[in-house]
Short mmCIF file of C-alpha atoms in Angstrom, two decimals:
data_model
loop_
_atom_site.label_atom_id
_atom_site.label_comp_id
_atom_site.label_asym_id
_atom_site.label_seq_id
_atom_site.Cartn_x
_atom_site.Cartn_y
_atom_site.Cartn_z
CA MET A 186 -7.10 53.08 12.55
CA LYS A 187 -9.63 50.90 14.22
CA ASP A 188 -9.19 48.21 11.55
CA ILE A 189 -5.43 48.02 12.03
CA LYS A 190 -5.76 47.48 15.76
CA SER A 191 -8.14 44.57 15.22
CA GLN A 192 -5.61 42.95 12.87
CA ARG A 193 -2.80 42.82 15.45
CA GLY A 194 -1.40 39.30 16.02
CA VAL A 195 -3.12 37.82 12.97
CA GLY A 196 0.24 37.38 11.18
CA LEU A 197 1.63 35.54 14.17
CA VAL A 198 -1.39 33.22 14.25
CA GLU A 199 -0.95 32.47 10.55
CA VAL A 200 2.73 31.65 11.09
CA MET A 201 1.87 29.37 14.04
CA VAL A 202 -0.76 27.51 11.97
CA ALA A 203 1.73 27.12 9.10
CA LEU A 204 4.37 25.76 11.51
CA LEU A 205 1.84 23.34 12.99
CA LEU A 206 0.96 22.04 9.52
CA LEU A 207 4.64 21.75 8.61
CA ALA A 208 5.38 19.85 11.84
CA GLY A 209 2.52 17.44 11.08
CA ALA A 210 3.88 16.85 7.57
CA VAL A 211 7.42 16.25 8.86
CA LEU A 212 6.17 13.77 11.49
CA GLY A 213 4.12 11.94 8.85
CA PHE A 214 7.11 11.76 6.54
CA SER A 215 9.30 10.46 9.39
CA ALA A 216 6.80 7.72 10.21
CA MET A 217 6.61 6.76 6.54
CA GLN A 218 10.43 6.63 6.36
CA LEU A 219 10.63 4.37 9.43
CA SER A 220 8.02 2.08 7.91
CA ALA A 221 10.00 1.91 4.65
CA ILE A 222 13.20 1.05 6.54
CA LYS A 223 11.42 -1.72 8.44
CA ALA A 224 10.02 -3.16 5.19
CA THR A 225 13.50 -3.06 3.62
CA ASP A 226 15.01 -4.89 6.59
CA GLU A 227 12.27 -7.53 6.43
CA SER A 228 12.86 -7.97 2.71
CA LEU A 229 16.61 -8.40 3.29
CA MET A 230 16.02 -11.07 5.95
CA ARG A 231 13.58 -12.92 3.69
CA THR A 232 16.13 -12.89 0.87
CA ARG A 233 18.80 -14.25 3.21
CA ALA A 234 16.38 -16.89 4.49
CA ILE A 235 15.51 -18.03 0.96
CA SER A 236 19.22 -18.27 0.14
CA SER A 237 19.89 -20.42 3.23
CA ILE A 238 16.87 -22.65 2.61
CA LYS A 239 17.81 -23.07 -1.03
CA ALA A 240 21.35 -24.14 -0.10
CA LEU A 241 20.04 -26.73 2.35
CA SER A 242 17.34 -28.00 -0.04
CA GLU A 243 19.78 -28.37 -2.93
CA SER A 244 22.24 -30.16 -0.69
CA MET A 245 19.45 -32.58 0.30
CA ARG A 246 18.51 -33.05 -3.35
CA VAL A 247 22.07 -34.11 -4.24
CA LEU A 248 21.76 -36.99 -1.75
CA PRO A 249 18.09 -37.95 -2.26
CA ASP A 250 18.01 -40.90 0.13
CA SER A 251 19.40 -38.86 3.00
CA SER A 252 16.63 -36.32 3.67
CA ALA A 253 15.77 -38.02 6.96
CA VAL A 254 19.46 -37.82 7.98
CA TYR A 255 19.54 -34.12 7.10
CA ARG A 256 16.36 -33.55 9.13
CA GLN A 257 17.82 -35.41 12.11
CA GLN A 258 21.14 -33.53 11.98
CA VAL A 259 19.59 -30.06 11.64
CA ASN A 260 16.87 -30.81 14.17
CA THR A 261 19.41 -32.07 16.73
CA ILE A 262 21.29 -28.77 16.67
CA TYR A 263 18.08 -26.80 17.19
CA THR A 264 16.86 -29.18 19.91
CA ASN A 265 20.16 -28.89 21.82
CA ASN A 266 19.64 -25.13 21.94
CA LYS A 267 15.96 -25.26 22.88
CA LYS A 268 15.07 -23.79 26.23
CA THR A 269 11.51 -24.40 27.36
CA ASP A 270 9.27 -21.35 27.80
CA SER A 271 12.01 -18.82 27.17
CA GLY A 272 12.78 -16.30 24.49
CA TYR A 273 14.71 -17.63 21.52
CA VAL A 274 18.18 -16.19 21.12
CA ILE A 275 19.97 -16.70 17.80
CA SER A 276 23.41 -16.25 19.40
CA ASP A 277 22.86 -19.33 21.61
CA TYR A 278 21.84 -21.34 18.55
CA CYS A 279 24.90 -20.17 16.61
CA THR A 280 27.18 -21.16 19.49
CA ASP A 281 25.83 -24.71 19.16
CA VAL A 282 26.36 -24.53 15.38
CA THR A 283 30.01 -23.51 15.91
CA THR A 284 30.52 -26.51 18.23
CA TYR A 285 28.86 -28.79 15.67
CA LYS A 286 31.02 -27.37 12.85
CA ALA A 287 34.21 -28.02 14.85
CA ALA A 288 33.27 -31.71 15.15
CA ALA A 289 32.22 -32.12 11.50
CA PRO A 290 34.63 -33.76 9.06
CA ASN A 291 36.16 -31.67 6.30
CA CYS A 292 34.92 -33.45 3.20
CA ASN A 293 36.60 -30.89 0.96
CA THR A 294 39.99 -32.46 1.63
CA THR A 295 39.21 -36.09 2.49
CA ASN A 296 36.93 -38.85 1.24
CA CYS A 297 33.79 -39.11 3.33
CA SER A 298 30.90 -41.50 3.74
CA THR A 299 27.37 -40.30 2.97
CA ALA A 300 26.70 -39.64 6.67
CA GLN A 301 29.93 -37.63 6.93
CA VAL A 302 29.05 -35.63 3.81
CA VAL A 303 25.66 -34.81 5.34
CA LYS A 304 27.32 -33.69 8.57
CA HIS A 305 29.84 -31.57 6.65
CA ASN A 306 27.11 -30.00 4.48
CA VAL A 307 24.84 -29.28 7.43
CA ALA A 308 27.69 -27.69 9.38
CA THR A 309 28.74 -25.50 6.45
CA ILE A 310 25.19 -24.36 5.60
CA LEU A 311 24.22 -23.66 9.22
CA GLU A 312 27.42 -21.73 9.82
CA SER A 313 26.66 -19.59 6.76
CA SER A 314 23.11 -19.04 8.02
CA CYS A 315 24.36 -17.95 11.42
CA LYS A 316 26.50 -15.30 9.76
CA LYS A 317 23.22 -13.97 8.33
CA GLU A 318 21.57 -14.22 11.80
CA ILE A 319 19.20 -16.94 10.61
CA ALA A 320 18.35 -20.21 12.37
CA LEU A 321 17.37 -23.27 10.32
CA ASN A 322 15.36 -26.34 11.19
CA ILE A 323 13.72 -29.15 9.22
CA GLU A 324 10.42 -30.78 10.18
CA VAL A 325 8.02 -33.07 8.39
CA CYS A 326 5.42 -30.85 6.73
CA PRO A 327 1.98 -31.08 8.36
CA GLY A 328 -0.28 -33.64 6.68
CA THR A 329 2.49 -35.25 4.62
CA SER A 330 3.80 -38.06 6.82
CA GLY A 331 3.99 -41.47 5.25
CA ILE A 332 4.38 -42.21 1.56
CA ASN A 333 4.18 -38.58 0.35
CA GLU A 334 6.35 -37.17 3.12
CA ARG A 335 7.82 -33.74 2.46
CA GLN A 336 10.36 -31.83 4.50
CA CYS A 337 9.59 -28.26 5.60
CA VAL A 338 12.81 -26.29 5.82
CA ILE A 339 12.22 -23.42 8.27
CA ALA A 340 14.35 -20.28 8.47
CA SER A 341 13.72 -17.85 11.31
CA TRP A 342 15.27 -14.69 12.67
CA ASN A 343 14.83 -12.22 15.52
CA GLN A 344 12.97 -13.93 18.38
CA THR A 345 11.13 -16.52 16.26
CA LYS A 346 11.89 -20.22 16.77
CA PRO A 347 12.28 -22.35 13.61
CA THR A 348 9.47 -24.72 14.60
CA MET A 349 5.94 -25.65 13.57
CA ASN A 350 4.14 -26.14 16.88
CA ASP A 351 2.19 -24.25 19.51
CA GLU A 352 5.19 -22.92 21.47
CA LYS A 353 5.21 -19.25 22.36
CA PHE A 354 7.81 -18.03 19.84
CA SER A 355 7.23 -20.71 17.15
CA CYS A 356 7.09 -19.76 13.45
CA THR A 357 3.76 -21.50 12.84
CA ASN A 358 1.13 -23.42 14.72
CA VAL A 359 0.99 -27.21 14.50
CA SER A 360 -1.10 -27.11 11.29
CA GLY A 361 1.48 -24.91 9.51
CA ALA A 362 -0.30 -21.52 9.63
CA TYR A 363 2.10 -18.63 10.28
CA LYS A 364 1.71 -16.99 13.67
CA PRO A 365 1.09 -13.22 13.72
CA GLY A 366 4.33 -11.31 14.19
CA SER A 367 6.58 -14.29 13.45
CA ALA A 368 9.79 -13.60 11.54
CA CYS A 369 10.31 -16.73 9.47
CA PHE A 370 10.02 -18.38 6.09
CA ILE A 371 9.18 -22.00 5.21
CA MET A 372 9.88 -23.93 2.02
CA GLU A 373 8.91 -27.50 1.20
CA ALA A 374 11.63 -29.86 0.04
CA TYR A 375 11.03 -33.33 -1.41
#
């Protein structure tokens, strides 16, 4: 009888330890699931960004002598939206894109000059990017100005600005190295 009395509550302790282990496993699984969801979202945004950059790069390639015009047009839209030392908001950028699109000629139904075709293409591509919640910008790639100049097409999302400078929310620093935590993708176009 003495042995049975000393065993009282042991079953309850075993159940509590088992529940504690189970709770730890469930929390670990939940954290892993959240991490997987975040990685999937990031992958989706990168895929969208590559699609947008590819559309813009191919459009530039069709009109090879107009890459500077493309850069100026895309950069103007971003610059109009730029607010110094503030968080970057994609909805503000997309409002400017909508205004730009309304003023662009419709080269699908009328004959257009090269400058008008560029404006039409830029408006169409940027509007499509905004539907994907992506901002685009074009800058001269670091270290390529002059005879071997290449264009860096930058796609960004969330709070990241599509720029290559030392601003707070910029995609990269001035030398082109990605900033930690930035949500962007860059592709060179010739």
